[in-house]
Coordinates of C-alpha atoms in Angstrom, one line a residue:
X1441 CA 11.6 33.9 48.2
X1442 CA 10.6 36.1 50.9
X1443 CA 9.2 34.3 53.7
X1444 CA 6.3 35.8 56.2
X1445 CA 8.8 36.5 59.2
X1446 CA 11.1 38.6 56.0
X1447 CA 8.1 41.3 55.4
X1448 CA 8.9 44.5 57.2
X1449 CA 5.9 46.1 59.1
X1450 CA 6.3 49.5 57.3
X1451 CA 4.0 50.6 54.8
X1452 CA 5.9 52.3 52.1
X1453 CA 8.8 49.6 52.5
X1454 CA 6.2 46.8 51.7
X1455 CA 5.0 49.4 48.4
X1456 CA 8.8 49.2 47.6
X1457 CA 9.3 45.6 47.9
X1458 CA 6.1 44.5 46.0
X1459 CA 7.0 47.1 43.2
X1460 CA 10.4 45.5 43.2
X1461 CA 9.1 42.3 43.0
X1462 CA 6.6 43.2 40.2
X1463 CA 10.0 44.8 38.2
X1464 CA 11.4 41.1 38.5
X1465 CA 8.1 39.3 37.0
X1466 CA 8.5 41.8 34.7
X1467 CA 11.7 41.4 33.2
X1468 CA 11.1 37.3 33.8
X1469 CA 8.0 37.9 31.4
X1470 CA 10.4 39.9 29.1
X1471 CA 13.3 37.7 28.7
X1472 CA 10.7 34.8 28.5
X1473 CA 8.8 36.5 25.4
X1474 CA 12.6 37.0 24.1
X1475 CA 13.5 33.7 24.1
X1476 CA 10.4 32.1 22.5
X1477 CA 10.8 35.2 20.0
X1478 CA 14.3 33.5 19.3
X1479 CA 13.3 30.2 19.3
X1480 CA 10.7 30.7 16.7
X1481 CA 13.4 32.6 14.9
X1482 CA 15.5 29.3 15.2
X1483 CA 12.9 27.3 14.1
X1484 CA 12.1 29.2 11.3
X1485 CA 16.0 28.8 10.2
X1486 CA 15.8 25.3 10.6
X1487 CA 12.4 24.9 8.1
X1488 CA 14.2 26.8 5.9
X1489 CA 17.2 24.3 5.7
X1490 CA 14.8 21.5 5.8
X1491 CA 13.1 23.0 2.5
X1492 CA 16.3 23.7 0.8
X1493 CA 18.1 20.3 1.6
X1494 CA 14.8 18.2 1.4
X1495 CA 11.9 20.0 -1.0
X1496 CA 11.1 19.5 -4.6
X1497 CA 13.6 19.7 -7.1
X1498 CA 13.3 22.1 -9.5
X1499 CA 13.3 19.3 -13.2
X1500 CA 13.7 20.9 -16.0
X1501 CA 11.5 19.9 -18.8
X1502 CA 12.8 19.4 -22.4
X1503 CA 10.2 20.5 -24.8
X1504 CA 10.4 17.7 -27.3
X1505 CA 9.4 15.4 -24.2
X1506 CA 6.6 17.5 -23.5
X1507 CA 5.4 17.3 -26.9
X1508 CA 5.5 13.4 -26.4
X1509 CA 3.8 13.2 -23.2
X1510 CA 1.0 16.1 -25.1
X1511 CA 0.8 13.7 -28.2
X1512 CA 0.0 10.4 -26.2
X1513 CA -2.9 12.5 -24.3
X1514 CA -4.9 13.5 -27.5
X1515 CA -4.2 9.6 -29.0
X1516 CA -6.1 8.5 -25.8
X1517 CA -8.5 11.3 -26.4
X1518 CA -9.7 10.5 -29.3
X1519 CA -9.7 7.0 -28.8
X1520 CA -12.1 7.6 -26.1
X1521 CA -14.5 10.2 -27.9
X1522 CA -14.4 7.2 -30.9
X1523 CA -15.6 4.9 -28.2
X1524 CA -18.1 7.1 -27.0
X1525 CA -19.7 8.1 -30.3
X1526 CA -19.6 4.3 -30.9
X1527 CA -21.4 3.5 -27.9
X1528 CA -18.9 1.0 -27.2
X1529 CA -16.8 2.7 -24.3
X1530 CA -15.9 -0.4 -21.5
X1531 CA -14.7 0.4 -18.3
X1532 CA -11.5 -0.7 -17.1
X1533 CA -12.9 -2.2 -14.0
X1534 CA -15.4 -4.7 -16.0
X1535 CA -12.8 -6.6 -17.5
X1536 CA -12.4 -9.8 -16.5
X1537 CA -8.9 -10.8 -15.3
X1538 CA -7.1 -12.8 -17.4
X1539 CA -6.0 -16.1 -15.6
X1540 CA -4.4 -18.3 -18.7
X1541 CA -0.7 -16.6 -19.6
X1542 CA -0.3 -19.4 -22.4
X1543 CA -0.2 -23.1 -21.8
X1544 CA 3.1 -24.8 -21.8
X1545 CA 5.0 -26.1 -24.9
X1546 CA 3.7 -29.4 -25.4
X1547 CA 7.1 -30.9 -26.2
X1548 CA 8.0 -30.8 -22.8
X1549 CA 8.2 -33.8 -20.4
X1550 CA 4.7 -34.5 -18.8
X1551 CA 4.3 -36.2 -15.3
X1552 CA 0.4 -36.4 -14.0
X1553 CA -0.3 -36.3 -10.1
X1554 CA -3.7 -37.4 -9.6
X1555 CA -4.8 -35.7 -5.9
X1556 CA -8.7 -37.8 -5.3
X1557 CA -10.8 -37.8 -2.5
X1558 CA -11.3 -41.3 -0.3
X1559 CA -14.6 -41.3 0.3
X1560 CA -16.7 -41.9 -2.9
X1561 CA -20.0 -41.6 -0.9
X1562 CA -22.4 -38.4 -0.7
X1563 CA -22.0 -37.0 2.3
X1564 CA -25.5 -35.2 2.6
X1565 CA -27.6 -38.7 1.8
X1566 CA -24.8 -41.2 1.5
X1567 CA -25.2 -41.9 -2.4
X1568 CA -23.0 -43.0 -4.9
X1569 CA -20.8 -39.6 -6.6
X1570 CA -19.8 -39.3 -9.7
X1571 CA -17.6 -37.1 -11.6
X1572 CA -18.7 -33.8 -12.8
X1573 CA -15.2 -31.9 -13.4
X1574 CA -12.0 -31.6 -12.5
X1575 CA -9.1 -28.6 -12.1
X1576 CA -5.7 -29.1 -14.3
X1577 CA -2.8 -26.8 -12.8
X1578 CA 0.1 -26.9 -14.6
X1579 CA 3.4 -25.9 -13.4
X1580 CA 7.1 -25.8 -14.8
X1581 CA 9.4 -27.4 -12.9
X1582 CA 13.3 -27.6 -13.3
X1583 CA 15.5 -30.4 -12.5
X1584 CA 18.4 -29.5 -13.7
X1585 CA 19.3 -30.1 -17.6
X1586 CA 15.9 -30.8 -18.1
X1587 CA 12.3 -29.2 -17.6
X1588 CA 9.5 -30.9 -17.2
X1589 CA 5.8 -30.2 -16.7
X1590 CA 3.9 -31.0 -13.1
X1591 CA -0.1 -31.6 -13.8
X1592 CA -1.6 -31.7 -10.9
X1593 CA -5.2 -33.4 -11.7
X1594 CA -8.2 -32.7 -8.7
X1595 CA -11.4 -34.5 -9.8
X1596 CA -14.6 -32.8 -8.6
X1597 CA -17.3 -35.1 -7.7
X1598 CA -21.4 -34.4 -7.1
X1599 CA -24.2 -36.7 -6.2
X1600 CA -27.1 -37.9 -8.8
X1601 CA -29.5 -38.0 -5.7
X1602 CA -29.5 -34.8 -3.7
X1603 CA -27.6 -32.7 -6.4
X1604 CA -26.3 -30.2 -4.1
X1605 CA -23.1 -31.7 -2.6
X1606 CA -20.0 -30.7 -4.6
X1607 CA -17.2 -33.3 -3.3
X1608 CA -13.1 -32.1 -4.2
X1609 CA -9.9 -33.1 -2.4
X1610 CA -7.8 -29.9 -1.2
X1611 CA -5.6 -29.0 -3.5
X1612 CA -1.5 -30.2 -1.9
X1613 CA 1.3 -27.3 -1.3
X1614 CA 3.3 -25.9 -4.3

């Protein structure tokens, strides 16, 4: 870097050294556009590899499985224009979920756990409650050689006066 004291005091040797100068930004500018130009060259190697080691596989398809997958589609299809023409057609979301998966056999050993509030007073208007339902869960439980059936029993309880308090004990941890 040339410094203010450096600059000679001629004319055409300041033209010289500015034109040398501008030579060197020049070929600066050059080399830089020649490395990004190889950089992106590079990087375009790299995608390359990237695709060929990490893309889609090419899966062949056997025609006989094709045919499958083609026969299932027109089953469905005409099951739904049947449904359709019927009137009938449900949508999948409006079912409602099944919760009971079968009850268990009824051979098996049965021990009841009875889980009941303290407090048989309404809590709104301090009234008598009485019982108005209950939850049964049933779960399987194995001691070993020998199963046996946990029912857990939660009586619900509501008041006769002010019919709007629901009483239930919280049911304990499985």
């Amino acid at each position: 870097m040339l410094m203010e004291a450096d600059l000679p005091e001629d004319i055409e040797a300041l033209r010289a050294l500015a034109l040398d100068q501008s030579r060197k930004l020049a070929d600066v500018t050059v080399a830089k556009g020649e490395a990004d130009a190889e950089i992106e060259r590079l990087q375009s190697i790299i995608d390359a590899f990237m695709r060929h080691r990490f893309g889609r596989k090419s899966e062949q398809l056997d025609p006989d499985q094709l045919q499958l997958g083609l026969e299932d589609i027109e089953t469905a299809l005409g099951a739904a224009r049947a449904a359709r023409e019927a009137g009938t057609a449900q949508p999948k979301g409006d079912r409602p979920r099944k919760t009971n998966r079968g009850s268990l056999p009824a051979h098996l050993e049965r021990i009841e756990q009875i889980v009941d509030i303290d407090d048989k007073a309404c809590p709104c208007c301090g009234g008598g409650l009485h019982q108005i339902g209950e939850d049964v869960a049933e779960r399987l439980d194995v001691v070993p050689t020998t199963f046996r059936v946990m029912v857990t029993r939660r009586p619900r309880y509501g008041c006769r006066s002010c019919e709007s308090a629901v009483v239930q004990a919280p049911a304990p941890a499985r």
